[in-house]
Structures are given as structure tokens and as C-alpha cells.
């Protein structure tokens, strides 16, 4: 606790926002309940809305202010970017409960400044030992969304605690114990934190409320007499605090063994799942080789399978390389058409080839090969859309993916960088929490192809490579990415957004490289998405009517839908200045540096 107080005092010194120095004691007092400041996070975030935040040495960008500040405080106390990432991730599990988590899983890509190496930590959830290929089918042999999304069968063995512990042990500075990095999260869970407008709105959402109220533990966590917490009040999460304390005292064993593990297993099985204590005790995070590519003089370092993100990001960049970007311009009809045609082809490959590399041979080298991209590029007609039915004869279908993931980016003074995306899958995961332990559980196993060929919750169709199997990891779209220029981080980025994650990350990279936009403009620019099936271009508000008309003339079905993604990005200028941008699409995010 002493360390956590020290960390939060450090937060109070100052943070640089938008070239202005703002004393942020509001957060310190909010964290310890000395005074509540309604909407403080939002007010500060508004100040950085449309310009990047600048700093000389350190930068953290996340979807929630307290989590950003916890990471920044760790680096100010001498920790490196990995230490900061661990503190930010644990804090998000408290303050951003819809997606931050210890009951889910994710991916971390790390650039190590000293050696120039990069590593990818895979802490994706995995299926239990008792999982079966057809466990998400009903009596008629049809895919049952109820089973794959809302039952105990949907819950994968959580990977977050193992992943963060591994990152800390192997790549941390060695100056902080795991307990010290958990301390800010623990203090917030134990002593309470100020409810932001976004959190109040999320918990007040009728569908969320109905799901969470149906579970005694989730109800205990978030609702008093059935009502969501009001903006500006303090929310305490005592059961989660006890669990965080167990991890602080015993390391990952505090989660994967003993009372917390028993609570997870009992809750999952009471809901029809098939998890046992050995599933938890045996869980291991894996260090993998990142996927690499090059694009217009930049080097791309991203997440390999079981994420599809890095492979298809590199594949799309390969297809796009050499295009007349200056002539087309950002978000012109030709640029959107070209991106859609590249995405159509990449997502078609995703449906067939991608799965857990420990179970299937994923042809990563072939899919990221420049010559293969050249073949795909040669098939693109700039005047006319290619119907998706013509892209692949062997059509698999794509499953649905929820957009309630969260990303954060960190860079330290030495140039170590962390790009981390993790998730519970749906908002608040499966909608129930381990009884007595305050751990919201994921429904990540819906990312498997329940029945190869049938769409998942994101409309994504998957193939045999992503069929359910015991101990297998479901395919993901999460795309934590680091772009290097001359061997040093130029861009650290990633986003939530389900199937839209890969195209959103693609557009931020294009906007910040060949379209030469600053990182906030690159972030705010309206986004498009195509995923092969269903065959239409999804766009956000903000595209001109002329662009939409020209796309329709090329034969595209164009549909304006909700905002996509919530990127949390850092760009590094030629003089080393760090520019942070938290996506204005979500109100509680914060970029802060020093
Ligand atoms: N659950 C979303 C993803 O992993 O892509």
C-alpha cells in the first residue's frame, strides 16, 4: 500500500497535455476518495481531443485516465515501458471493467530498445481439456449462439495474469515487484474510484444491466438496489481487491490455484461449462516471434497467430504498397476502393487459413509474401468492385466479433515500446463473474468457428483451421503493432473493434505514414471497413456524398454504420518527441506523458 501511495503522489506532480501543464491532483484525490470530481477524466480528455499530446520522454495512451496515469507514474519512478504496461493493464481491469480484465486474455508486442529485438507475448485464452469440436451445436446440429456466447462453455481459460506476470519477469526493469505494479489497481478496487460518465452510461445501458443483474456476483459489483452507480460517485470492488491482493502476494498462483481458481471453476461449471482446476493450473502464456513486414520504407512488427491481425495487416500493406497515395489522397473514392479490395482478399484468406499455430499449419510466410500480394493486386480493377463470391470458390464464412476489446500503447525514455490489446470479448465478457472473487469472465470461445462456415457474432466466417479443440486458442483479430523507422519505434498503435480491428489499424498506419497526417488527425479521420463477407463497405459518418456516389458507381454496396475502433497510439517525431493520441470516439481515454 505504501508503494501505491507513492505512485499516486507521483501522478500528482504534473502531466503534459497538449503542450499545457495541468496539475492533476483531481485524480489523486479521486482515487483515495478525499473528493470526488464528476467527469474529471472527461474534462481532461476533452482538452486533448483533436491535437496530439506531446512529451519528451515518456508516453502512455489508454482508454481510461486512471490506467494511463498508473503506467506513467511507474515510469516516472524508474520503471520501463513493460513495467508501466503491467500497471496499466491491472488498473484497466478495475476502472474499465467492460474490457480491461484479469478474466480474459490478449496479446502484447514489445520492442526492446537495447537490442532492437521484438517479442510477442500470447496470453490468449484457451479451450479447456474437456472442450469438444461440436460443443457449440444444438440438438439439430446448428451453431447455438446461446452456448458459445452466454454459457459456461463460452469461457476460455483466462490468460491475462499469466501474460502480465511473464512480461514483468522477462522484460520488466527489475526495479518493481509484481505486487508493486498491482498496487495502483488494488488501491482503486479497495478504496474506490470515481465513476465517469462513460462508465455510468455503460452500466446503465439496458442490455448490459439486464445481463449483469442476472448474475449475483456481477450485480454485487456494479449495482446497488438494482441501480447503476451515478456519475461522480465512488465505486469500490472489494472482491476484486481481494483477488488482486492474492496475486500480489502469491504471483500468478494467487489466481491459477487456490480459492480464486476454485471460484472460477465453480462458476463456469454451474453455468454448463467444463473447466477443472488443472485447466487453470496448466495455463501458460507463450512468447512468439512477431509477424514482420515492410511498407514504403517502414518496418511493421505485429501479432502472429493465433491472432490473424498481424498477418493480414502485413498482407494488406503489401497489396497497397506502391499505390499513388498522394494522387488518391486520404479517404478519396479510389483510396477507399483500393483498401476495400485489399481487405476483401485478405479476409477471404483469413477465413480459410488462420487458426492456432500450435494446432494447424498457418502459412504465415506465404500470406505475407510480397509476390503473393502482387498477384492479388493484379486482380484488382480500379474501376469496378470484385464481388466477394468471385474471390474464393471454397467459401468459408466469418464469425461475429465483439468490439469491446481495449488497447493501450506505452513508450519509455530509452525507446522501449509496448503495444497491448486484451479483451473479455463481449462488453463485460460472458456477463457473469467468478462468485466471491469479483473476476468478470470472458466469452472468448465464441471466436472459434462453432460450425465451420457459420458466421460468429461479428459476421466473420471461419474455417476448419479455427474449429474447437481441447486446449486450443480461438482465432483473434487483435492487432497490437509497432511500426519502426530506421530500426526505432515510429508508431505504437492498436484498437478494439472485433473484425474491424485489422482495417482500423491499417488506416491509422496509412494515415500516419503515406498520408503524412499527425497522429491525432490520423486517428480522427473517418474509417471504412470491408471483411469479404458480408460483401459491403462499412463507413463511418464523415465521408463526402461524392465519395459515396463514386464508390457506388464502382459497384460497391456502401453502408454508414456506427463508429469503429478506439485507437490508442503514439507517434515518435524525428527529434524523439512522443505524440500521443487517444481516440476521440470513446470519451474516457487519456494520453499523458512527461
Ligand atoms: N474477441 C475479439 C478478438 O479477439 O478479435
Coordinates of C-alpha atoms and ligand atoms in Angstrom, one line a residue:
X1 CA 0.0 0.0 0.0
X2 CA 2.9 2.4 0.8
X3 CA 4.2 1.9 -2.7
X4 CA 0.8 2.6 -4.2
X5 CA 0.5 5.9 -2.3
X6 CA 3.9 6.8 -3.6
X7 CA 2.8 6.0 -7.1
X8 CA -0.3 8.1 -6.8
X9 CA 1.7 11.0 -5.3
X10 CA 3.9 10.8 -8.3
X11 CA 0.9 11.1 -10.5
X12 CA 0.0 14.3 -8.8
X13 CA 3.3 16.1 -9.8
X14 CA 2.3 17.0 -13.3
X15 CA 1.5 15.6 -16.7
X16 CA 1.8 17.3 -20.0
X17 CA -1.4 17.6 -22.0
X18 CA -1.5 19.4 -25.3
X19 CA 1.7 21.4 -24.5
X20 CA 0.0 22.7 -21.4
X21 CA 0.9 21.6 -17.9
X22 CA -2.1 20.6 -15.9
X23 CA -1.9 19.7 -12.3
X24 CA -3.9 16.5 -12.0
X25 CA -4.4 16.2 -8.3
X26 CA -8.0 15.6 -9.1
X27 CA -7.2 12.0 -9.9
X28 CA -5.2 11.5 -6.8
X29 CA -7.9 12.7 -4.5
X30 CA -10.5 10.9 -6.6
X31 CA -8.6 7.6 -6.2
X32 CA -8.5 7.9 -2.5
X33 CA -11.9 9.3 -2.1
X34 CA -10.9 12.6 -0.5
X35 CA -13.0 14.3 -3.0
X36 CA -15.0 13.1 -6.0
X37 CA -14.7 15.0 -9.2
X38 CA -17.6 14.3 -11.5
X39 CA -16.4 13.9 -15.0
X40 CA -12.8 14.8 -14.3
X41 CA -11.5 12.3 -16.7
X42 CA -13.7 13.5 -19.4
X43 CA -12.8 17.2 -18.9
X44 CA -9.1 16.4 -19.1
X45 CA -9.6 14.2 -22.1
X46 CA -11.6 16.9 -23.9
X47 CA -8.5 19.2 -23.7
X48 CA -6.5 16.8 -25.8
X49 CA -9.3 15.9 -28.2
X50 CA -8.1 17.0 -31.5
X51 CA -4.3 17.6 -31.2
X52 CA -1.7 15.1 -30.2
X53 CA -0.3 15.2 -26.6
X54 CA 3.4 16.0 -26.7
X55 CA 6.1 14.8 -24.3
X56 CA 9.9 14.5 -24.4
X57 CA 10.5 11.0 -22.9
X58 CA 7.5 9.0 -21.7
X59 CA 4.0 8.4 -23.0
X60 CA 1.1 6.2 -22.1
X61 CA -2.2 6.2 -24.1
X62 CA -5.1 4.1 -22.9
X63 CA -8.9 4.1 -22.9
X64 CA -9.2 5.2 -19.3
X65 CA -7.4 8.0 -17.5
X66 CA -6.5 6.3 -14.2
X67 CA -4.9 3.5 -16.1
X68 CA -2.8 5.8 -18.2
X69 CA -1.7 7.7 -15.1
X70 CA -0.8 4.5 -13.2
X71 CA 1.5 3.5 -16.0
X72 CA 3.0 7.0 -16.3
X73 CA 3.7 7.0 -12.6
X74 CA 5.6 3.8 -12.8
X75 CA 7.9 5.1 -15.5
X76 CA 8.5 8.3 -13.5
X77 CA 9.6 6.2 -10.6
X78 CA 12.2 4.5 -12.9
X79 CA 10.2 1.6 -14.4
X80 CA 10.4 0.8 -18.1
X81 CA 7.6 0.6 -20.6
X82 CA 6.9 -3.0 -19.7
X83 CA 6.5 -2.2 -16.0
X84 CA 4.2 0.6 -17.0
X85 CA 2.2 -1.7 -19.3
X86 CA 1.6 -4.2 -16.5
X87 CA 0.4 -1.5 -14.1
X88 CA -1.9 0.0 -16.8
X89 CA -3.3 -3.4 -17.6
X90 CA -4.1 -4.3 -14.0
X91 CA -5.7 -0.9 -13.5
X92 CA -7.9 -1.2 -16.5
X93 CA -9.2 -4.4 -15.0
X94 CA -10.7 -2.2 -12.3
X95 CA -11.5 1.0 -14.0
X96 CA -12.6 -0.2 -17.4
X97 CA -14.5 -3.3 -16.5
X98 CA -16.2 -3.8 -19.8
X99 CA -12.9 -4.7 -21.5
X100 CA -10.0 -4.3 -19.1
X101 CA -9.6 -7.6 -17.4
X102 CA -7.9 -10.4 -15.4
X103 CA -10.5 -12.9 -16.5
X104 CA -9.8 -12.6 -20.3
X105 CA -6.7 -12.7 -22.5
X106 CA -4.8 -10.8 -25.1
X107 CA -1.5 -10.0 -26.8
X108 CA 1.5 -7.8 -26.1
X109 CA 4.1 -6.8 -28.6
X110 CA 7.3 -5.4 -27.1
X111 CA 10.2 -3.5 -28.8
X112 CA 13.3 -3.8 -26.8
X113 CA 15.5 -0.7 -27.4
X114 CA 18.8 -2.1 -26.2
X115 CA 18.9 -5.0 -28.7
X116 CA 16.4 -3.8 -31.3
X117 CA 14.6 -7.1 -30.9
X118 CA 10.9 -7.5 -30.6
X119 CA 8.8 -10.2 -28.9
X120 CA 5.1 -11.1 -29.0
X121 CA 3.5 -12.4 -25.8
X122 CA 0.5 -14.6 -26.5
X123 CA -1.8 -14.7 -23.4
X124 CA -4.9 -15.6 -25.4
X125 CA -7.5 -17.7 -23.5
X126 CA -7.6 -21.3 -24.5
X127 CA -10.2 -24.0 -24.6
X128 CA -10.4 -26.4 -21.6
X129 CA -9.1 -30.0 -21.7
X130 CA -12.8 -31.2 -22.0
X131 CA -13.7 -29.0 -24.9
X132 CA -15.1 -30.7 -28.0
X133 CA -15.4 -29.7 -31.6
X134 CA -19.2 -29.8 -31.6
X135 CA -19.8 -28.4 -28.1
X136 CA -21.4 -25.2 -29.5
X137 CA -24.0 -27.0 -31.6
X138 CA -27.6 -27.6 -30.6
X139 CA -29.6 -30.8 -30.9
X140 CA -30.3 -30.1 -34.6
X141 CA -26.6 -29.7 -35.3
X142 CA -26.8 -25.9 -35.7
X143 CA -24.5 -23.4 -34.1
X144 CA -26.0 -22.2 -30.9
X145 CA -25.1 -18.6 -30.0
X146 CA -26.5 -19.2 -26.5
X147 CA -23.9 -21.8 -25.9
X148 CA -20.9 -20.1 -27.5
X149 CA -21.7 -16.6 -26.1
X150 CA -23.6 -16.8 -22.9
X151 CA -22.9 -20.2 -21.2
X152 CA -20.1 -21.6 -19.1
X153 CA -18.9 -23.4 -22.3
X154 CA -18.0 -20.0 -23.8
X155 CA -15.4 -19.2 -21.1
X156 CA -11.8 -19.8 -22.1
X157 CA -9.1 -20.4 -19.5
X158 CA -8.0 -16.8 -18.7
X159 CA -4.5 -15.8 -19.8
X160 CA -4.1 -12.2 -18.7
X161 CA -2.5 -12.8 -15.3
X162 CA 0.0 -15.3 -16.7
X163 CA 0.8 -12.9 -19.6
X164 CA 1.4 -9.9 -17.5
X165 CA 3.5 -11.9 -15.0
X166 CA 5.6 -13.2 -17.8
X167 CA 6.1 -9.8 -19.3
X168 CA 7.1 -8.4 -16.0
X169 CA 9.5 -11.2 -15.2
X170 CA 11.3 -11.4 -18.5
X171 CA 11.1 -7.8 -19.9
X172 CA 10.5 -5.6 -16.9
X173 CA 13.2 -3.3 -15.5
X174 CA 13.6 -5.5 -12.4
X175 CA 13.1 -2.3 -10.2
X176 CA 9.5 -3.2 -9.4
X177 CA 7.9 -6.4 -7.9
X178 CA 4.7 -7.6 -9.5
X179 CA 3.0 -6.6 -6.2
X180 CA 4.2 -3.0 -6.6
X181 CA 2.8 -2.9 -10.2
X182 CA -0.6 -4.3 -9.0
X183 CA -0.7 -1.7 -6.1
X184 CA -2.4 1.1 -8.0
X185 CA -5.2 -1.3 -9.3
X186 CA -5.5 -2.7 -5.8
X187 CA -5.9 0.7 -4.2
X188 CA -8.5 1.7 -6.7
X189 CA -10.5 -1.5 -6.2
X190 CA -10.2 -1.4 -2.4
X191 CA -10.7 2.3 -1.8
X192 CA -12.9 3.1 -4.8
X193 CA -12.6 5.2 -7.9
X194 CA -14.8 8.0 -9.4
X195 CA -17.5 6.8 -11.8
X196 CA -17.0 8.6 -15.1
X197 CA -19.9 9.5 -17.4
X198 CA -18.9 6.7 -19.8
X199 CA -18.8 4.0 -17.0
X200 CA -22.2 5.2 -15.7
X201 CA -23.7 5.1 -19.2
X202 CA -22.3 1.7 -19.9
X203 CA -23.6 0.2 -16.7
X204 CA -26.9 2.0 -17.2
X205 CA -27.3 0.5 -20.7
X206 CA -30.5 -1.7 -20.5
X207 CA -29.0 -4.7 -22.2
X208 CA -25.8 -4.6 -20.1
X209 CA -27.8 -4.1 -16.9
X210 CA -30.1 -7.0 -17.7
X211 CA -27.2 -9.3 -18.3
X212 CA -25.2 -8.3 -15.3
X213 CA -28.1 -8.1 -12.9
X214 CA -28.9 -11.7 -13.7
X215 CA -25.6 -12.8 -12.1
X216 CA -25.3 -12.4 -8.2
X217 CA -21.6 -11.5 -8.3
X218 CA -21.8 -9.0 -11.2
X219 CA -24.8 -7.5 -9.5
X220 CA -22.9 -7.1 -6.3
X221 CA -20.0 -5.5 -8.2
X222 CA -21.9 -2.8 -10.1
X223 CA -25.5 -2.3 -8.9
X224 CA -26.9 -1.1 -5.6
X225 CA -30.6 -1.9 -5.2
X226 CA -30.7 -2.5 -9.0
X227 CA -29.4 0.9 -9.9
X228 CA -26.1 1.6 -11.7
X229 CA -23.6 3.9 -10.0
X230 CA -24.2 7.6 -10.6
X231 CA -21.6 9.8 -12.3
X232 CA -19.1 11.2 -9.7
X233 CA -19.9 8.6 -7.0
X234 CA -17.2 6.2 -5.9
X235 CA -17.3 2.5 -6.9
X236 CA -15.4 0.0 -4.8
X237 CA -14.8 -3.6 -5.9
X238 CA -13.9 -5.4 -2.7
X239 CA -14.0 -9.0 -4.0
X240 CA -11.8 -8.0 -7.0
X241 CA -9.5 -6.2 -4.5
X242 CA -9.1 -9.5 -2.6
X243 CA -8.2 -11.3 -5.8
X244 CA -5.7 -8.7 -6.8
X245 CA -4.2 -8.9 -3.3
X246 CA -3.9 -12.7 -3.7
X247 CA -2.0 -12.2 -7.0
X248 CA 0.2 -9.5 -5.4
X249 CA 1.1 -11.9 -2.5
X250 CA 1.4 -15.2 -4.4
X251 CA 2.1 -14.2 -8.0
X252 CA 0.1 -16.0 -10.8
X253 CA -0.6 -18.9 -8.3
X254 CA -2.9 -16.5 -6.4
X255 CA -5.1 -16.6 -9.5
X256 CA -4.5 -20.0 -11.1
X257 CA -4.5 -22.0 -7.9
X258 CA -6.3 -21.8 -4.6
X259 CA -9.6 -20.0 -3.8
X260 CA -9.7 -17.8 -6.9
X261 CA -9.2 -20.8 -9.2
X262 CA -11.8 -22.7 -7.3
X263 CA -14.3 -19.8 -7.6
X264 CA -13.7 -19.6 -11.4
X265 CA -14.2 -23.3 -11.9
X266 CA -17.3 -23.5 -9.7
X267 CA -18.9 -20.5 -11.5
X268 CA -18.1 -21.7 -15.0
X269 CA -19.4 -25.3 -14.3
X270 CA -22.6 -24.0 -12.6
X271 CA -23.3 -22.4 -16.0
X272 CA -22.8 -25.5 -18.0
X273 CA -19.1 -25.2 -18.6
X274 CA -16.4 -27.9 -18.5
X275 CA -13.4 -26.4 -16.7
X276 CA -11.4 -28.0 -13.9
X277 CA -8.6 -26.8 -11.7
X278 CA -5.9 -28.5 -13.9
X279 CA -7.0 -26.3 -16.8
X280 CA -6.1 -23.2 -14.7
X281 CA -3.0 -24.6 -13.1
X282 CA -1.6 -25.7 -16.5
X283 CA -2.3 -22.4 -18.4
X284 CA 0.9 -20.9 -19.9
X285 CA 1.5 -17.7 -21.8
X286 CA 3.7 -18.1 -24.8
X287 CA 6.4 -15.9 -26.2
X288 CA 6.2 -15.9 -30.0
X289 CA 8.1 -14.4 -32.9
X290 CA 6.2 -11.3 -34.1
X291 CA 4.9 -11.1 -37.7
X292 CA 7.1 -8.7 -39.7
X293 CA 6.7 -6.9 -42.9
X294 CA 7.9 -3.7 -44.7
X295 CA 5.9 -0.9 -46.1
X296 CA 7.2 2.1 -48.0
X297 CA 10.4 2.2 -46.0
X298 CA 8.8 1.4 -42.7
X299 CA 9.1 -1.9 -40.8
X300 CA 6.0 -3.5 -39.4
X301 CA 6.1 -5.6 -36.2
X302 CA 2.8 -7.1 -35.2
X303 CA 1.0 -10.0 -33.6
X304 CA 1.3 -13.5 -35.1
X305 CA -1.3 -16.3 -34.9
X306 CA -3.4 -17.1 -33.0
X307 CA -4.1 -13.6 -34.0
X308 CA -5.0 -13.0 -37.6
X309 CA -4.2 -9.3 -37.1
X310 CA -0.5 -9.1 -37.9
X311 CA -0.7 -11.5 -40.9
X312 CA -3.5 -9.7 -42.6
X313 CA -2.2 -6.2 -41.7
X314 CA 1.1 -7.0 -43.4
X315 CA -0.8 -8.7 -46.3
X316 CA -2.9 -5.6 -46.9
X317 CA 0.0 -3.3 -46.7
X318 CA 1.9 -5.4 -49.2
X319 CA -1.1 -5.2 -51.6
X320 CA -1.3 -1.4 -51.2
X321 CA 2.4 -0.7 -51.5
X322 CA 3.4 1.4 -54.4
X323 CA -0.1 2.9 -54.9
X324 CA -0.2 6.6 -55.9
X325 CA -1.2 7.6 -52.3
X326 CA -0.5 11.3 -52.9
X327 CA -2.6 11.3 -56.1
X328 CA -5.5 9.4 -54.5
X329 CA -5.5 11.3 -51.1
X330 CA -6.9 10.2 -47.8
X331 CA -10.4 8.8 -48.0
X332 CA -10.9 9.5 -51.7
X333 CA -13.2 7.0 -53.5
X334 CA -10.1 5.4 -55.2
X335 CA -8.3 5.1 -51.9
X336 CA -11.4 3.5 -50.1
X337 CA -11.9 1.2 -53.1
X338 CA -8.3 0.0 -53.1
X339 CA -8.4 -0.6 -49.3
X340 CA -11.7 -2.4 -49.6
X341 CA -10.4 -4.7 -52.4
X342 CA -7.2 -5.4 -50.4
X343 CA -9.3 -6.2 -47.3
X344 CA -11.7 -8.4 -49.2
X345 CA -8.9 -10.6 -50.4
X346 CA -7.1 -10.7 -47.0
X347 CA -10.3 -11.5 -45.0
X348 CA -11.1 -14.3 -47.5
X349 CA -7.7 -15.9 -46.7
X350 CA -8.3 -15.3 -43.0
X351 CA -11.4 -17.5 -43.1
X352 CA -9.6 -20.4 -44.6
X353 CA -6.0 -20.4 -43.3
X354 CA -5.9 -18.9 -39.9
X355 CA -6.1 -20.7 -36.6
X356 CA -3.9 -21.6 -33.5
X357 CA -0.4 -22.3 -34.8
X358 CA 0.0 -24.9 -32.1
X359 CA -2.7 -26.9 -33.8
X360 CA -2.7 -26.0 -37.5
X361 CA 0.0 -25.0 -40.0
X362 CA -0.7 -21.4 -40.7
X363 CA 1.0 -20.3 -44.0
X364 CA 2.3 -17.0 -42.5
X365 CA 5.3 -16.7 -44.8
X366 CA 3.1 -17.3 -47.9
X367 CA 0.3 -14.9 -46.8
X368 CA 2.8 -12.1 -46.1
X369 CA 4.9 -12.7 -49.2
X370 CA 5.3 -9.6 -51.5
X371 CA 4.9 -11.7 -54.6
X372 CA 1.6 -13.2 -53.4
X373 CA 0.4 -9.6 -52.7
X374 CA 1.5 -8.7 -56.2
X375 CA -0.8 -11.4 -57.6
X376 CA -3.7 -10.2 -55.5
X377 CA -3.0 -6.6 -56.5
X378 CA -3.0 -7.5 -60.2
X379 CA -6.6 -8.9 -59.8
X380 CA -7.9 -5.5 -58.5
X381 CA -9.8 -3.5 -61.1
X382 CA -9.7 0.2 -60.0
X383 CA -12.9 0.8 -61.9
X384 CA -15.1 -1.9 -60.5
X385 CA -15.6 -3.8 -57.3
X386 CA -14.9 -7.6 -57.4
X387 CA -17.9 -9.5 -56.0
X388 CA -16.7 -11.4 -52.9
X389 CA -18.2 -14.6 -54.4
X390 CA -15.5 -14.4 -57.1
X391 CA -12.7 -14.0 -54.6
X392 CA -12.9 -17.6 -53.3
X393 CA -14.8 -20.6 -54.6
X394 CA -14.2 -22.5 -51.3
X395 CA -16.2 -20.1 -49.3
X396 CA -16.0 -20.4 -45.6
X397 CA -18.0 -18.0 -43.6
X398 CA -16.8 -15.5 -41.0
X399 CA -18.0 -15.3 -37.4
X400 CA -19.1 -12.2 -35.4
X401 CA -16.6 -10.5 -33.2
X402 CA -17.5 -8.0 -30.5
X403 CA -15.9 -4.6 -30.4
X404 CA -15.4 -4.5 -26.6
X405 CA -11.7 -5.1 -26.5
X406 CA -9.3 -2.5 -25.3
X407 CA -5.8 -1.4 -26.4
X408 CA -3.0 0.7 -24.8
X409 CA 0.4 1.9 -26.0
X410 CA 3.5 2.8 -24.0
X411 CA 6.9 4.2 -24.7
X412 CA 9.7 4.9 -22.2
X413 CA 12.7 7.3 -22.3
X414 CA 15.0 4.6 -23.7
X415 CA 12.7 3.8 -26.6
X416 CA 11.3 0.5 -25.3
X417 CA 7.7 0.3 -26.6
X418 CA 4.7 -1.8 -25.7
X419 CA 1.6 -2.3 -27.8
X420 CA -1.0 -4.3 -25.9
X421 CA -4.6 -5.4 -26.8
X422 CA -6.6 -7.5 -24.4
X423 CA -10.3 -8.4 -24.1
X424 CA -13.2 -10.2 -22.5
X425 CA -14.7 -10.5 -26.0
X426 CA -18.2 -9.0 -25.4
X427 CA -18.8 -6.0 -23.2
X428 CA -18.3 -7.4 -19.7
X429 CA -17.5 -10.8 -21.3
X430 CA -19.9 -13.6 -20.7
X431 CA -21.8 -11.4 -18.3
X432 CA -21.0 -13.4 -15.1
X433 CA -18.2 -13.2 -12.6
X434 CA -16.4 -15.8 -10.5
X435 CA -18.5 -15.9 -7.3
X436 CA -16.8 -14.2 -4.4
X437 CA -13.7 -13.3 -6.5
X438 CA -15.0 -10.3 -8.5
X439 CA -13.5 -11.6 -11.7
X440 CA -15.6 -11.0 -14.8
X441 CA -15.2 -13.9 -17.1
X442 CA -14.7 -13.9 -20.9
X443 CA -16.7 -15.5 -23.6
X444 CA -13.7 -15.7 -25.9
X445 CA -14.5 -19.2 -27.2
X446 CA -17.2 -17.7 -29.5
X447 CA -14.2 -16.6 -31.6
X448 CA -13.9 -20.3 -32.6
X449 CA -15.8 -21.4 -35.7
X450 CA -18.7 -23.1 -33.8
X451 CA -19.6 -24.7 -37.1
X452 CA -17.1 -24.0 -39.8
X453 CA -18.9 -21.9 -42.4
X454 CA -21.4 -20.2 -40.0
X455 CA -20.8 -16.6 -39.0
X456 CA -19.8 -15.7 -35.4
X457 CA -21.0 -12.6 -33.6
X458 CA -19.0 -10.2 -35.9
X459 CA -20.3 -11.8 -39.1
X460 CA -16.9 -13.3 -39.6
X461 CA -16.9 -16.8 -41.1
X462 CA -14.3 -19.2 -40.0
X463 CA -12.9 -22.4 -41.4
X464 CA -11.6 -25.8 -40.3
X465 CA -8.4 -24.2 -39.1
X466 CA -10.3 -22.4 -36.4
X467 CA -12.5 -25.3 -35.2
X468 CA -12.8 -26.0 -31.5
X469 CA -10.3 -28.4 -29.9
X470 CA -9.1 -29.1 -26.4
X471 CA -6.5 -26.6 -25.2
X472 CA -6.7 -24.7 -28.5
X473 CA -6.7 -20.9 -28.7
X474 CA -9.5 -19.3 -30.7
X475 CA -8.5 -17.1 -33.6
X476 CA -8.4 -13.4 -32.9
X477 CA -8.3 -10.1 -34.9
X478 CA -6.4 -8.2 -32.2
X479 CA -3.5 -6.3 -33.9
X480 CA -1.1 -4.7 -31.4
X481 CA 1.5 -3.2 -33.7
X482 CA 4.8 -1.3 -33.6
X483 CA 6.0 0.5 -36.8
X484 CA 9.7 1.1 -36.9
X485 CA 11.6 3.7 -38.9
X486 CA 15.4 3.2 -39.1
X487 CA 15.0 0.5 -36.5
X488 CA 13.3 2.7 -33.9
X489 CA 9.7 3.0 -32.9
X490 CA 7.8 5.4 -35.1
X491 CA 4.3 4.4 -34.3
X492 CA 2.8 2.2 -31.5
X493 CA -0.8 1.5 -32.1
X494 CA -3.8 -0.8 -31.9
X495 CA -7.5 -0.8 -31.2
X496 CA -10.6 -2.6 -30.1
X497 CA -13.2 -3.3 -32.8
X498 CA -13.7 -7.0 -33.4
X499 CA -13.3 -7.8 -37.1
X500 CA -12.7 -4.1 -37.7
X501 CA -9.5 -4.1 -35.7
X502 CA -7.3 -5.0 -38.6
X503 CA -8.7 -2.5 -41.1
X504 CA -8.7 0.2 -38.4
X505 CA -5.1 -0.4 -37.6
X506 CA -4.3 -0.4 -41.3
X507 CA -5.9 3.0 -41.7
X508 CA -4.1 4.6 -38.8
X509 CA -0.8 3.3 -40.2
X510 CA -1.6 4.6 -43.7
X511 CA -2.8 8.0 -42.4
X512 CA 0.4 8.4 -40.3
X513 CA 2.8 7.3 -43.0
X514 CA 1.9 7.7 -46.7
X515 CA -0.9 10.2 -46.0
X516 CA 1.5 12.2 -43.7
X517 CA -1.0 13.1 -41.0
X518 CA -0.2 13.9 -37.4
X519 CA -1.3 11.1 -35.1
X520 CA -4.5 12.8 -33.9
X521 CA -5.6 13.6 -37.4
X522 CA -4.7 10.1 -38.4
X523 CA -6.9 8.8 -35.5
X524 CA -9.9 11.1 -36.0
X525 CA -10.2 10.6 -39.8
X526 CA -13.4 8.7 -40.7
X527 CA -12.9 4.9 -41.2
X528 CA -14.0 2.3 -43.6
X529 CA -14.2 -1.5 -43.3
X530 CA -14.6 -4.4 -45.6
X531 CA -14.3 -8.1 -44.5
X532 CA -15.1 -10.1 -47.7
X533 CA -18.4 -11.3 -46.2
X534 CA -20.8 -9.8 -45.9
X535 CA -20.0 -8.0 -49.1
X536 CA -20.3 -4.3 -48.4
X537 CA -18.1 -1.4 -47.4
X538 CA -19.0 -0.2 -44.0
X539 CA -18.2 3.5 -43.4
X540 CA -18.4 5.9 -40.5
X541 CA -20.2 9.3 -40.8
X542 CA -17.9 11.9 -42.3
X543 CA -17.3 10.6 -45.9
X544 CA -18.4 13.1 -48.6
X545 CA -21.5 12.3 -50.6
X546 CA -19.3 12.4 -53.7
X547 CA -17.1 9.7 -52.4
X548 CA -20.0 7.5 -51.6
X549 CA -21.5 8.1 -55.0
X550 CA -18.3 7.2 -56.8
X551 CA -17.9 4.0 -54.7
X552 CA -21.5 3.0 -55.6
X553 CA -20.6 3.7 -59.3
X554 CA -17.8 1.2 -59.0
X555 CA -20.3 -1.4 -57.8
X556 CA -19.9 -1.3 -54.0
X557 CA -22.7 -1.6 -51.5
X558 CA -21.8 1.3 -49.1
X559 CA -23.4 1.4 -45.6
X560 CA -23.0 4.1 -43.0
X561 CA -22.9 2.4 -39.6
X562 CA -21.6 3.1 -36.0
X563 CA -18.1 4.4 -35.3
X564 CA -15.4 1.8 -35.5
X565 CA -12.5 1.3 -33.1
X566 CA -10.9 3.3 -30.3
X567 CA -7.2 3.5 -31.3
X568 CA -4.6 4.4 -28.6
X569 CA -1.5 5.5 -30.4
X570 CA 1.9 7.0 -30.0
X571 CA 4.0 8.6 -32.8
X572 CA 7.6 9.4 -32.3
X573 CA 8.9 12.5 -34.2
X574 CA 12.4 12.8 -35.8
X575 CA 13.7 14.6 -32.7
X576 CA 12.3 11.9 -30.3
X577 CA 9.3 13.8 -29.3
X578 CA 6.5 11.5 -28.3
X579 CA 3.0 12.4 -29.6
X580 CA 0.1 10.6 -28.0
X581 CA -3.5 10.3 -29.4
X582 CA -6.4 8.7 -27.5
X583 CA -9.3 8.1 -30.0
X584 CA -12.0 10.8 -29.5
X585 CA -14.6 8.1 -30.4
X586 CA -14.5 7.0 -26.7
X587 CA -14.7 9.7 -24.1
X588 CA -12.6 8.4 -21.2
X589 CA -9.3 7.8 -22.9
X590 CA -6.2 9.7 -22.0
X591 CA -2.7 10.2 -23.5
X592 CA -0.3 11.5 -20.9
X593 CA 3.4 11.9 -20.9
X594 CA 6.4 13.6 -19.4
Ligands
LIG1 N1 -12.6 -11.2 -29.3 C1 -12.1 -10.4 -30.4 C2 -10.8 -10.8 -30.9 O1 -10.1 -11.4 -30.2 O2 -10.5 -10.5 -32.0

